[in-house]
């Protein structure tokens, strides 16, 4: 499988761009024919940062179906962390054809400063023999600046150059679109019940809980008409007051209160949270469809309040897939922000916002454990800004932002005014 993947990639290899995560933002380089090195301006940023490292490697996961690729990508990280010498530093990386959809290949970049390359290279040789992994090594030239890329053969214990030519790494301008944005649709965010189901159907042999999730799904996917009563979704980061507000709205409006993901999926969440993004995102997408079925049932009798819905699923997935600044997100109006055509649309979506320091104080006061994404929100300001902006860009319907810093009673009064104005309650 790895040999076939290489044969498919080789004709396009020199057209590919490589991206390595440095300081939470992508740094790009490409490859070119060997030529005279003209100075520091010809050294890609990622290599100008590795002057203290003797060797570097890239590992790209390619070949096979996307379920196998997703699992292999997650398992590869664990193998590298467990078996590489402690002197090695690991960074996420990708390879892609600029502005070409679904050309993204994910992997890792390894900086190696161990005393002997044998431990690292022994592991890498084992990987290319047994896993769908493409390995390249990078060596520094005699001038100490120019770096050369060489591709390893999957059926040889030595590495070879490509097409009998020498290649060296050169800087590459950032592409028009962040590379991950061309890979989001139905990989990080799902836009139909059918697409999300397709992922879980293929997971039955590796995740026993997948069958249980499938049994809970609606019998068919279809565009749903509005229930008889309004449906109000409350969105926001943790500790913005969603639980307090939703409980108060239930009492004030005599409404039903639902949550997404629904309670029936709680026993399965720990298993899926350990899975790679493709599988984990499909699971949470299906949770929205189960919640939508519950909304349809409750909405025939009373107004329905929903604690998080599709906005959360999409906003966190988009912000995780696209690293870097807010400007790297897909532009407003992009298809990645569109509402799924077969998912029930709420009457109103309220997004609670809060000053970051106040939100962190509330989290500390609650004394509850944080999810991995919540920890990332606290440690990475850019991630928080991307999540908040993704929330704002989702349409069908768009969020109405409400400041959650006043007292709970004041926030409740403001939201009730919104509901009465927009939902005629």
mmCIF file of C-alpha atoms in Angstrom:
data_model
loop_
_atom_site.group_PDB
_atom_site.id
_atom_site.type_symbol
_atom_site.label_atom_id
_atom_site.label_comp_id
_atom_site.label_asym_id
_atom_site.label_seq_id
_atom_site.Cartn_x
_atom_site.Cartn_y
_atom_site.Cartn_z
ATOM 1 C CA UNK A 1 0.000 0.000 0.000
ATOM 2 C CA UNK A 2 2.818 2.425 0.844
ATOM 3 C CA UNK A 3 4.593 1.615 -2.436
ATOM 4 C CA UNK A 4 1.408 2.346 -4.424
ATOM 5 C CA UNK A 5 0.904 5.622 -2.502
ATOM 6 C CA UNK A 6 4.413 6.753 -3.421
ATOM 7 C CA UNK A 7 3.891 5.932 -7.083
ATOM 8 C CA UNK A 8 0.749 8.083 -7.100
ATOM 9 C CA UNK A 9 2.459 10.971 -5.334
ATOM 10 C CA UNK A 10 5.731 11.060 -7.248
ATOM 11 C CA UNK A 11 4.447 12.688 -10.472
ATOM 12 C CA UNK A 12 3.108 15.604 -8.367
ATOM 13 C CA UNK A 13 5.846 15.641 -5.767
ATOM 14 C CA UNK A 14 7.733 18.717 -6.942
ATOM 15 C CA UNK A 15 4.452 20.692 -7.119
ATOM 16 C CA UNK A 16 3.606 20.001 -3.484
ATOM 17 C CA UNK A 17 3.989 22.459 -0.638
ATOM 18 C CA UNK A 18 4.907 21.344 2.879
ATOM 19 C CA UNK A 19 3.669 23.013 6.048
ATOM 20 C CA UNK A 20 5.151 22.566 9.533
ATOM 21 C CA UNK A 21 3.530 23.936 12.688
ATOM 22 C CA UNK A 22 5.878 26.399 14.374
ATOM 23 C CA UNK A 23 4.721 28.401 17.388
ATOM 24 C CA UNK A 24 1.070 27.465 16.677
ATOM 25 C CA UNK A 25 1.182 28.746 13.069
ATOM 26 C CA UNK A 26 2.099 27.078 9.749
ATOM 27 C CA UNK A 27 5.525 27.600 8.157
ATOM 28 C CA UNK A 28 5.749 26.657 4.469
ATOM 29 C CA UNK A 29 8.450 25.247 2.231
ATOM 30 C CA UNK A 30 8.662 23.486 -1.124
ATOM 31 C CA UNK A 31 11.330 21.619 -3.076
ATOM 32 C CA UNK A 32 13.348 22.574 -6.140
ATOM 33 C CA UNK A 33 16.163 21.323 -8.347
ATOM 34 C CA UNK A 34 19.630 21.601 -6.887
ATOM 35 C CA UNK A 35 21.112 25.045 -7.478
ATOM 36 C CA UNK A 36 23.508 27.534 -6.047
ATOM 37 C CA UNK A 37 22.530 28.706 -2.598
ATOM 38 C CA UNK A 38 22.186 32.468 -2.488
ATOM 39 C CA UNK A 39 22.055 33.165 1.221
ATOM 40 C CA UNK A 40 19.799 33.113 4.250
ATOM 41 C CA UNK A 41 16.802 34.314 2.269
ATOM 42 C CA UNK A 42 16.745 30.882 0.591
ATOM 43 C CA UNK A 43 16.395 29.036 3.917
ATOM 44 C CA UNK A 44 12.765 28.220 4.812
ATOM 45 C CA UNK A 45 11.783 29.405 8.265
ATOM 46 C CA UNK A 46 11.356 25.887 9.600
ATOM 47 C CA UNK A 47 14.990 25.077 8.726
ATOM 48 C CA UNK A 48 16.394 28.368 9.960
ATOM 49 C CA UNK A 49 14.942 27.333 13.323
ATOM 50 C CA UNK A 50 16.729 23.951 13.428
ATOM 51 C CA UNK A 51 20.348 25.024 13.302
ATOM 52 C CA UNK A 52 21.034 23.055 16.492
ATOM 53 C CA UNK A 53 19.658 19.837 15.016
ATOM 54 C CA UNK A 54 21.784 17.501 12.940
ATOM 55 C CA UNK A 55 18.953 15.651 11.226
ATOM 56 C CA UNK A 56 15.303 16.209 10.337
ATOM 57 C CA UNK A 57 12.625 13.877 8.983
ATOM 58 C CA UNK A 58 9.091 14.183 7.681
ATOM 59 C CA UNK A 59 6.491 11.421 7.919
ATOM 60 C CA UNK A 60 3.323 11.649 5.836
ATOM 61 C CA UNK A 61 0.419 9.221 6.217
ATOM 62 C CA UNK A 62 -0.857 8.188 2.789
ATOM 63 C CA UNK A 63 -2.547 5.229 1.126
ATOM 64 C CA UNK A 64 -5.655 3.293 2.110
ATOM 65 C CA UNK A 65 -9.170 4.434 2.999
ATOM 66 C CA UNK A 66 -9.682 7.527 5.150
ATOM 67 C CA UNK A 67 -10.692 5.564 8.271
ATOM 68 C CA UNK A 68 -7.411 3.668 8.184
ATOM 69 C CA UNK A 69 -5.502 6.870 7.467
ATOM 70 C CA UNK A 70 -7.136 8.662 10.398
ATOM 71 C CA UNK A 71 -6.355 5.807 12.775
ATOM 72 C CA UNK A 72 -2.804 5.496 11.472
ATOM 73 C CA UNK A 73 -2.211 9.235 11.921
ATOM 74 C CA UNK A 74 -3.241 9.095 15.571
ATOM 75 C CA UNK A 75 -1.319 5.905 16.259
ATOM 76 C CA UNK A 76 1.778 7.281 14.513
ATOM 77 C CA UNK A 77 2.011 10.120 16.979
ATOM 78 C CA UNK A 78 1.938 7.667 19.884
ATOM 79 C CA UNK A 79 4.615 5.469 18.284
ATOM 80 C CA UNK A 80 6.900 8.415 17.657
ATOM 81 C CA UNK A 81 6.515 9.821 21.159
ATOM 82 C CA UNK A 82 7.068 6.424 22.724
ATOM 83 C CA UNK A 83 10.027 5.180 20.671
ATOM 84 C CA UNK A 84 11.975 8.184 19.363
ATOM 85 C CA UNK A 85 14.982 9.288 21.445
ATOM 86 C CA UNK A 86 14.123 12.002 24.000
ATOM 87 C CA UNK A 87 16.284 14.497 22.089
ATOM 88 C CA UNK A 88 13.777 14.453 19.195
ATOM 89 C CA UNK A 89 11.141 17.172 18.828
ATOM 90 C CA UNK A 90 7.862 16.408 17.054
ATOM 91 C CA UNK A 91 5.677 18.931 15.174
ATOM 92 C CA UNK A 92 2.485 18.455 13.106
ATOM 93 C CA UNK A 93 2.925 18.918 9.372
ATOM 94 C CA UNK A 94 1.002 18.570 6.115
ATOM 95 C CA UNK A 95 1.720 18.274 2.410
ATOM 96 C CA UNK A 96 -0.699 19.611 -0.204
ATOM 97 C CA UNK A 97 -1.160 20.891 -3.718
ATOM 98 C CA UNK A 98 -1.877 24.633 -3.395
ATOM 99 C CA UNK A 99 -5.595 25.437 -3.578
ATOM 100 C CA UNK A 100 -6.509 21.891 -4.681
ATOM 101 C CA UNK A 101 -9.334 20.307 -2.678
ATOM 102 C CA UNK A 102 -8.731 17.003 -0.893
ATOM 103 C CA UNK A 103 -5.006 17.002 -1.706
ATOM 104 C CA UNK A 104 -3.998 17.371 1.958
ATOM 105 C CA UNK A 105 -1.804 14.682 3.526
ATOM 106 C CA UNK A 106 -1.174 14.851 7.274
ATOM 107 C CA UNK A 107 1.932 13.817 9.147
ATOM 108 C CA UNK A 108 4.722 14.892 11.485
ATOM 109 C CA UNK A 109 8.066 16.675 11.265
ATOM 110 C CA UNK A 110 10.867 15.321 13.453
ATOM 111 C CA UNK A 111 13.908 17.297 14.585
ATOM 112 C CA UNK A 112 16.601 14.903 15.799
ATOM 113 C CA UNK A 113 19.617 15.913 17.851
ATOM 114 C CA UNK A 114 20.396 12.524 19.394
ATOM 115 C CA UNK A 115 23.974 11.272 19.509
ATOM 116 C CA UNK A 116 23.338 8.526 16.988
ATOM 117 C CA UNK A 117 20.792 8.421 14.170
ATOM 118 C CA UNK A 118 20.437 4.639 14.386
ATOM 119 C CA UNK A 119 17.576 4.648 16.926
ATOM 120 C CA UNK A 120 15.498 7.145 14.953
ATOM 121 C CA UNK A 121 16.222 5.667 11.557
ATOM 122 C CA UNK A 122 15.553 2.129 12.745
ATOM 123 C CA UNK A 123 12.059 3.170 13.837
ATOM 124 C CA UNK A 124 11.430 5.021 10.573
ATOM 125 C CA UNK A 125 12.521 2.048 8.450
ATOM 126 C CA UNK A 126 10.129 -0.143 10.409
ATOM 127 C CA UNK A 127 7.306 2.325 9.818
ATOM 128 C CA UNK A 128 7.670 2.419 6.040
ATOM 129 C CA UNK A 129 7.726 -1.373 5.894
ATOM 130 C CA UNK A 130 4.565 -1.850 7.963
ATOM 131 C CA UNK A 131 2.463 1.335 7.896
ATOM 132 C CA UNK A 132 1.126 3.623 5.121
ATOM 133 C CA UNK A 133 3.822 6.175 5.942
ATOM 134 C CA UNK A 134 6.006 8.101 3.526
ATOM 135 C CA UNK A 135 9.352 9.139 5.066
ATOM 136 C CA UNK A 136 11.724 11.881 3.917
ATOM 137 C CA UNK A 137 15.026 12.820 5.481
ATOM 138 C CA UNK A 138 16.590 16.290 5.370
ATOM 139 C CA UNK A 139 20.316 16.906 5.512
ATOM 140 C CA UNK A 140 22.266 20.133 5.812
ATOM 141 C CA UNK A 141 24.802 21.027 3.139
ATOM 142 C CA UNK A 142 28.449 21.885 3.649
ATOM 143 C CA UNK A 143 27.634 25.592 3.830
ATOM 144 C CA UNK A 144 25.532 24.890 6.927
ATOM 145 C CA UNK A 145 22.496 26.557 5.347
ATOM 146 C CA UNK A 146 21.117 24.646 2.373
ATOM 147 C CA UNK A 147 18.978 21.611 3.204
ATOM 148 C CA UNK A 148 18.276 18.693 0.879
ATOM 149 C CA UNK A 149 15.231 16.442 0.915
ATOM 150 C CA UNK A 150 15.466 12.722 0.124
ATOM 151 C CA UNK A 151 12.595 10.262 -0.120
ATOM 152 C CA UNK A 152 12.950 6.827 1.476
ATOM 153 C CA UNK A 153 12.027 3.715 -0.448
ATOM 154 C CA UNK A 154 9.440 1.457 1.239
ATOM 155 C CA UNK A 155 11.176 -1.727 0.056
ATOM 156 C CA UNK A 156 14.766 -0.815 0.775
ATOM 157 C CA UNK A 157 16.832 -0.173 3.881
ATOM 158 C CA UNK A 158 18.467 2.801 2.261
ATOM 159 C CA UNK A 159 16.914 6.105 1.306
ATOM 160 C CA UNK A 160 16.866 7.240 -2.299
ATOM 161 C CA UNK A 161 16.403 10.539 -4.056
ATOM 162 C CA UNK A 162 13.426 11.113 -6.325
ATOM 163 C CA UNK A 163 13.482 10.507 -10.061
ATOM 164 C CA UNK A 164 17.308 10.315 -9.965
ATOM 165 C CA UNK A 165 17.411 14.085 -9.221
ATOM 166 C CA UNK A 166 18.590 16.068 -6.224
ATOM 167 C CA UNK A 167 16.076 18.281 -4.451
ATOM 168 C CA UNK A 168 16.626 21.053 -1.996
ATOM 169 C CA UNK A 169 14.152 22.861 0.203
ATOM 170 C CA UNK A 170 13.199 26.441 -0.580
ATOM 171 C CA UNK A 171 10.799 28.924 1.040
ATOM 172 C CA UNK A 172 7.216 28.906 -0.172
ATOM 173 C CA UNK A 173 4.680 31.682 0.099
ATOM 174 C CA UNK A 174 1.552 31.011 2.110
ATOM 175 C CA UNK A 175 -1.191 29.652 -0.186
ATOM 176 C CA UNK A 176 -4.302 31.651 -0.964
ATOM 177 C CA UNK A 177 -6.261 29.373 1.360
ATOM 178 C CA UNK A 178 -4.982 27.746 4.533
ATOM 179 C CA UNK A 179 -4.402 24.131 3.362
ATOM 180 C CA UNK A 180 -6.779 22.643 5.918
ATOM 181 C CA UNK A 181 -9.720 24.724 4.693
ATOM 182 C CA UNK A 182 -9.832 22.667 1.495
ATOM 183 C CA UNK A 183 -10.185 19.471 3.518
ATOM 184 C CA UNK A 184 -12.815 20.479 6.107
ATOM 185 C CA UNK A 185 -16.044 19.514 4.344
ATOM 186 C CA UNK A 186 -17.129 16.021 5.461
ATOM 187 C CA UNK A 187 -13.789 15.414 7.140
ATOM 188 C CA UNK A 188 -13.816 17.882 10.035
ATOM 189 C CA UNK A 189 -17.392 19.135 9.658
ATOM 190 C CA UNK A 190 -20.232 16.981 8.337
ATOM 191 C CA UNK A 191 -23.104 18.439 6.361
ATOM 192 C CA UNK A 192 -25.512 15.508 6.161
ATOM 193 C CA UNK A 193 -26.592 12.550 8.224
ATOM 194 C CA UNK A 194 -25.507 10.266 5.397
ATOM 195 C CA UNK A 195 -21.909 11.537 5.325
ATOM 196 C CA UNK A 196 -21.444 11.181 9.094
ATOM 197 C CA UNK A 197 -23.087 7.734 9.072
ATOM 198 C CA UNK A 198 -20.688 6.585 6.372
ATOM 199 C CA UNK A 199 -17.755 7.118 8.735
ATOM 200 C CA UNK A 200 -19.258 5.249 11.674
ATOM 201 C CA UNK A 201 -20.422 2.364 9.478
ATOM 202 C CA UNK A 202 -16.771 1.705 8.619
ATOM 203 C CA UNK A 203 -15.721 1.835 12.282
ATOM 204 C CA UNK A 204 -17.730 -1.134 13.518
ATOM 205 C CA UNK A 205 -14.775 -3.515 13.524
ATOM 206 C CA UNK A 206 -12.504 -1.120 15.445
ATOM 207 C CA UNK A 207 -14.981 0.727 17.704
ATOM 208 C CA UNK A 208 -17.682 -1.551 19.205
ATOM 209 C CA UNK A 209 -19.696 1.483 20.388
ATOM 210 C CA UNK A 210 -20.263 2.581 16.782
ATOM 211 C CA UNK A 211 -23.096 0.059 16.371
ATOM 212 C CA UNK A 212 -24.852 1.413 19.471
ATOM 213 C CA UNK A 213 -24.705 4.950 18.077
ATOM 214 C CA UNK A 214 -26.160 3.821 14.761
ATOM 215 C CA UNK A 215 -29.112 2.200 16.540
ATOM 216 C CA UNK A 216 -30.035 5.558 18.096
ATOM 217 C CA UNK A 217 -30.156 7.459 14.814
ATOM 218 C CA UNK A 218 -33.326 8.676 13.092
ATOM 219 C CA UNK A 219 -34.645 6.194 10.558
ATOM 220 C CA UNK A 220 -34.073 8.542 7.627
ATOM 221 C CA UNK A 221 -32.449 11.861 6.720
ATOM 222 C CA UNK A 222 -34.739 14.552 5.438
ATOM 223 C CA UNK A 223 -35.095 18.323 5.545
ATOM 224 C CA UNK A 224 -37.361 18.907 8.528
ATOM 225 C CA UNK A 225 -40.053 21.545 8.812
ATOM 226 C CA UNK A 226 -40.220 23.755 11.882
ATOM 227 C CA UNK A 227 -41.937 22.265 14.937
ATOM 228 C CA UNK A 228 -45.166 23.868 16.132
ATOM 229 C CA UNK A 229 -43.292 25.759 18.876
ATOM 230 C CA UNK A 230 -40.086 27.831 18.671
ATOM 231 C CA UNK A 231 -36.674 26.212 19.134
ATOM 232 C CA UNK A 232 -34.068 28.381 20.900
ATOM 233 C CA UNK A 233 -30.417 27.267 20.989
ATOM 234 C CA UNK A 234 -27.996 28.694 23.573
ATOM 235 C CA UNK A 235 -24.354 28.599 22.516
ATOM 236 C CA UNK A 236 -21.087 29.758 24.077
ATOM 237 C CA UNK A 237 -17.798 28.621 25.529
ATOM 238 C CA UNK A 238 -17.767 26.821 28.880
ATOM 239 C CA UNK A 239 -18.423 29.047 31.921
ATOM 240 C CA UNK A 240 -20.325 31.689 29.956
ATOM 241 C CA UNK A 241 -23.538 30.816 31.827
ATOM 242 C CA UNK A 242 -25.278 28.466 29.398
ATOM 243 C CA UNK A 243 -26.525 26.016 32.040
ATOM 244 C CA UNK A 244 -27.908 28.738 34.298
ATOM 245 C CA UNK A 245 -29.594 30.500 31.395
ATOM 246 C CA UNK A 246 -31.106 27.379 29.832
ATOM 247 C CA UNK A 247 -32.573 26.258 33.171
ATOM 248 C CA UNK A 248 -34.022 29.734 33.743
ATOM 249 C CA UNK A 249 -35.502 29.838 30.230
ATOM 250 C CA UNK A 250 -37.119 26.449 30.743
ATOM 251 C CA UNK A 251 -38.860 27.727 33.868
ATOM 252 C CA UNK A 252 -39.797 31.117 32.388
ATOM 253 C CA UNK A 253 -41.242 29.731 29.147
ATOM 254 C CA UNK A 254 -42.584 26.380 30.347
ATOM 255 C CA UNK A 255 -40.239 24.855 27.763
ATOM 256 C CA UNK A 256 -38.535 21.509 27.259
ATOM 257 C CA UNK A 257 -34.756 21.522 27.746
ATOM 258 C CA UNK A 258 -32.471 19.367 25.570
ATOM 259 C CA UNK A 259 -28.714 19.139 25.177
ATOM 260 C CA UNK A 260 -26.388 18.228 22.351
ATOM 261 C CA UNK A 261 -24.756 15.774 22.393
ATOM 262 C CA UNK A 262 -27.793 14.078 23.965
ATOM 263 C CA UNK A 263 -27.646 12.191 27.241
ATOM 264 C CA UNK A 264 -28.067 8.851 25.466
ATOM 265 C CA UNK A 265 -24.578 9.254 23.940
ATOM 266 C CA UNK A 266 -22.828 9.943 27.259
ATOM 267 C CA UNK A 267 -21.669 6.333 27.781
ATOM 268 C CA UNK A 268 -19.999 6.360 24.329
ATOM 269 C CA UNK A 269 -18.301 9.768 24.562
ATOM 270 C CA UNK A 270 -15.099 8.624 26.340
ATOM 271 C CA UNK A 271 -14.428 6.055 23.614
ATOM 272 C CA UNK A 272 -14.972 8.483 20.736
ATOM 273 C CA UNK A 273 -13.038 11.284 22.437
ATOM 274 C CA UNK A 274 -9.958 9.047 22.192
ATOM 275 C CA UNK A 275 -10.391 8.627 18.442
ATOM 276 C CA UNK A 276 -8.806 10.782 15.696
ATOM 277 C CA UNK A 277 -10.709 13.899 14.515
ATOM 278 C CA UNK A 278 -12.464 12.273 11.540
ATOM 279 C CA UNK A 279 -14.190 9.671 13.720
ATOM 280 C CA UNK A 280 -14.721 11.947 16.722
ATOM 281 C CA UNK A 281 -16.322 14.679 14.585
ATOM 282 C CA UNK A 282 -18.631 12.200 12.866
ATOM 283 C CA UNK A 283 -19.809 10.995 16.283
ATOM 284 C CA UNK A 284 -20.644 14.520 17.471
ATOM 285 C CA UNK A 285 -22.309 15.353 14.160
ATOM 286 C CA UNK A 286 -24.620 12.363 14.607
ATOM 287 C CA UNK A 287 -25.393 13.594 18.114
ATOM 288 C CA UNK A 288 -26.967 16.675 16.548
ATOM 289 C CA UNK A 289 -29.291 14.536 14.420
ATOM 290 C CA UNK A 290 -30.397 12.543 17.468
ATOM 291 C CA UNK A 291 -31.060 15.814 19.294
ATOM 292 C CA UNK A 292 -32.973 17.104 16.262
ATOM 293 C CA UNK A 293 -35.255 14.067 16.449
ATOM 294 C CA UNK A 294 -35.915 14.837 20.121
ATOM 295 C CA UNK A 295 -36.572 18.491 19.273
ATOM 296 C CA UNK A 296 -39.119 17.460 16.686
ATOM 297 C CA UNK A 297 -40.968 15.369 19.270
ATOM 298 C CA UNK A 298 -40.895 17.942 22.081
ATOM 299 C CA UNK A 299 -41.597 20.867 19.761
ATOM 300 C CA UNK A 300 -45.116 19.632 19.095
ATOM 301 C CA UNK A 301 -46.005 20.302 22.751
ATOM 302 C CA UNK A 302 -43.886 23.180 24.104
ATOM 303 C CA UNK A 303 -41.103 25.602 23.143
ATOM 304 C CA UNK A 304 -37.706 23.874 23.149
ATOM 305 C CA UNK A 305 -34.480 25.205 24.676
ATOM 306 C CA UNK A 306 -31.292 23.483 23.430
ATOM 307 C CA UNK A 307 -27.948 23.704 25.247
ATOM 308 C CA UNK A 308 -25.521 23.741 22.278
ATOM 309 C CA UNK A 309 -26.251 22.367 18.820
ATOM 310 C CA UNK A 310 -24.587 22.308 15.382
ATOM 311 C CA UNK A 311 -22.881 25.693 15.850
ATOM 312 C CA UNK A 312 -20.664 24.248 18.585
ATOM 313 C CA UNK A 313 -19.822 21.126 16.618
ATOM 314 C CA UNK A 314 -18.817 23.153 13.552
ATOM 315 C CA UNK A 315 -17.080 26.079 15.293
ATOM 316 C CA UNK A 316 -14.736 23.911 17.368
ATOM 317 C CA UNK A 317 -13.964 21.626 14.420
ATOM 318 C CA UNK A 318 -13.153 24.521 12.074
ATOM 319 C CA UNK A 319 -11.019 26.302 14.674
ATOM 320 C CA UNK A 320 -9.084 23.103 15.384
ATOM 321 C CA UNK A 321 -8.504 22.214 11.734
ATOM 322 C CA UNK A 322 -7.297 25.701 10.779
ATOM 323 C CA UNK A 323 -4.241 26.750 12.771
ATOM 324 C CA UNK A 324 -2.793 30.260 12.893
ATOM 325 C CA UNK A 325 -4.596 33.599 12.982
ATOM 326 C CA UNK A 326 -8.283 34.371 12.547
ATOM 327 C CA UNK A 327 -7.412 35.599 9.047
ATOM 328 C CA UNK A 328 -6.544 31.976 8.133
ATOM 329 C CA UNK A 329 -10.152 30.868 8.638
ATOM 330 C CA UNK A 330 -12.304 30.299 5.551
ATOM 331 C CA UNK A 331 -13.770 33.591 4.388
ATOM 332 C CA UNK A 332 -17.251 34.617 5.435
ATOM 333 C CA UNK A 333 -19.798 33.041 3.123
ATOM 334 C CA UNK A 334 -17.678 29.916 2.602
ATOM 335 C CA UNK A 335 -19.518 26.611 2.273
ATOM 336 C CA UNK A 336 -17.915 25.420 5.515
ATOM 337 C CA UNK A 337 -20.254 27.758 7.460
ATOM 338 C CA UNK A 338 -23.486 26.605 5.809
ATOM 339 C CA UNK A 339 -26.139 24.780 7.805
ATOM 340 C CA UNK A 340 -26.736 21.109 6.838
ATOM 341 C CA UNK A 341 -29.770 20.900 4.577
ATOM 342 C CA UNK A 342 -31.158 17.818 6.360
ATOM 343 C CA UNK A 343 -30.811 19.149 9.930
ATOM 344 C CA UNK A 344 -33.623 20.934 11.735
ATOM 345 C CA UNK A 345 -33.018 24.691 11.886
ATOM 346 C CA UNK A 346 -33.670 26.488 15.196
ATOM 347 C CA UNK A 347 -35.815 29.603 15.433
ATOM 348 C CA UNK A 348 -33.113 31.547 17.294
ATOM 349 C CA UNK A 349 -29.467 30.948 18.264
ATOM 350 C CA UNK A 350 -28.042 33.003 21.149
ATOM 351 C CA UNK A 351 -24.244 33.137 21.539
ATOM 352 C CA UNK A 352 -23.120 34.089 25.051
ATOM 353 C CA UNK A 353 -19.798 35.930 25.128
ATOM 354 C CA UNK A 354 -17.582 36.775 28.067
ATOM 355 C CA UNK A 355 -14.260 38.482 28.747
ATOM 356 C CA UNK A 356 -11.539 35.766 28.688
ATOM 357 C CA UNK A 357 -10.235 36.572 32.185
ATOM 358 C CA UNK A 358 -13.737 36.489 33.678
ATOM 359 C CA UNK A 359 -14.423 33.180 31.949
ATOM 360 C CA UNK A 360 -11.220 31.671 33.360
ATOM 361 C CA UNK A 361 -12.139 32.936 36.839
ATOM 362 C CA UNK A 362 -15.537 31.252 36.583
ATOM 363 C CA UNK A 363 -13.902 28.016 35.451
ATOM 364 C CA UNK A 364 -11.580 28.080 38.469
ATOM 365 C CA UNK A 365 -14.512 28.733 40.804
ATOM 366 C CA UNK A 366 -16.404 25.756 39.364
ATOM 367 C CA UNK A 367 -13.418 23.479 40.073
ATOM 368 C CA UNK A 368 -14.418 21.093 37.301
ATOM 369 C CA UNK A 369 -12.119 19.269 34.937
ATOM 370 C CA UNK A 370 -11.707 20.717 31.457
ATOM 371 C CA UNK A 371 -11.957 18.968 28.123
ATOM 372 C CA UNK A 372 -8.900 18.947 25.875
ATOM 373 C CA UNK A 373 -10.458 21.689 23.750
ATOM 374 C CA UNK A 374 -11.235 23.809 26.830
ATOM 375 C CA UNK A 375 -7.624 23.484 27.976
ATOM 376 C CA UNK A 376 -6.572 24.635 24.526
ATOM 377 C CA UNK A 377 -8.906 27.651 24.843
ATOM 378 C CA UNK A 378 -7.162 28.687 28.039
ATOM 379 C CA UNK A 379 -3.611 28.190 26.739
ATOM 380 C CA UNK A 380 -4.004 29.394 23.179
ATOM 381 C CA UNK A 381 -5.569 32.781 22.620
ATOM 382 C CA UNK A 382 -5.543 32.325 18.833
ATOM 383 C CA UNK A 383 -7.608 29.154 19.161
ATOM 384 C CA UNK A 384 -10.185 30.960 21.300
ATOM 385 C CA UNK A 385 -10.411 33.790 18.786
ATOM 386 C CA UNK A 386 -10.869 31.301 15.925
ATOM 387 C CA UNK A 387 -13.665 29.505 17.791
ATOM 388 C CA UNK A 388 -15.481 32.755 18.533
ATOM 389 C CA UNK A 389 -15.148 33.980 14.950
ATOM 390 C CA UNK A 390 -16.287 30.644 13.511
ATOM 391 C CA UNK A 391 -19.397 30.873 15.708
ATOM 392 C CA UNK A 392 -20.148 34.299 14.265
ATOM 393 C CA UNK A 393 -19.699 33.215 10.643
ATOM 394 C CA UNK A 394 -22.044 30.216 10.713
ATOM 395 C CA UNK A 395 -25.296 30.941 8.909
ATOM 396 C CA UNK A 396 -28.708 29.314 8.726
ATOM 397 C CA UNK A 397 -29.413 30.794 11.274
ATOM 398 C CA UNK A 398 -26.647 33.110 12.396
ATOM 399 C CA UNK A 399 -25.937 33.636 16.103
ATOM 400 C CA UNK A 400 -27.266 36.642 17.992
ATOM 401 C CA UNK A 401 -24.490 37.685 20.409
ATOM 402 C CA UNK A 402 -25.356 38.491 24.034
ATOM 403 C CA UNK A 403 -22.888 39.787 26.620
ATOM 404 C CA UNK A 404 -22.899 37.304 29.524
ATOM 405 C CA UNK A 405 -20.956 39.492 31.984
ATOM 406 C CA UNK A 406 -23.989 41.078 33.767
ATOM 407 C CA UNK A 407 -25.877 39.162 36.458
ATOM 408 C CA UNK A 408 -27.748 35.999 35.525
ATOM 409 C CA UNK A 409 -31.094 37.799 35.969
ATOM 410 C CA UNK A 410 -30.050 40.590 33.608
ATOM 411 C CA UNK A 411 -28.871 38.123 30.958
ATOM 412 C CA UNK A 412 -32.157 36.217 31.294
ATOM 413 C CA UNK A 413 -34.211 39.392 30.813
ATOM 414 C CA UNK A 414 -32.207 40.345 27.718
ATOM 415 C CA UNK A 415 -32.596 36.901 26.144
ATOM 416 C CA UNK A 416 -36.326 36.800 26.927
ATOM 417 C CA UNK A 417 -36.711 40.118 25.097
ATOM 418 C CA UNK A 418 -34.916 38.598 22.091
ATOM 419 C CA UNK A 419 -37.130 35.512 22.157
ATOM 420 C CA UNK A 420 -40.324 37.530 22.373
ATOM 421 C CA UNK A 421 -39.224 39.800 19.531
ATOM 422 C CA UNK A 422 -38.006 37.055 17.188
ATOM 423 C CA UNK A 423 -40.144 34.075 18.167
ATOM 424 C CA UNK A 424 -43.364 35.920 19.127
ATOM 425 C CA UNK A 425 -43.629 34.204 22.503
#
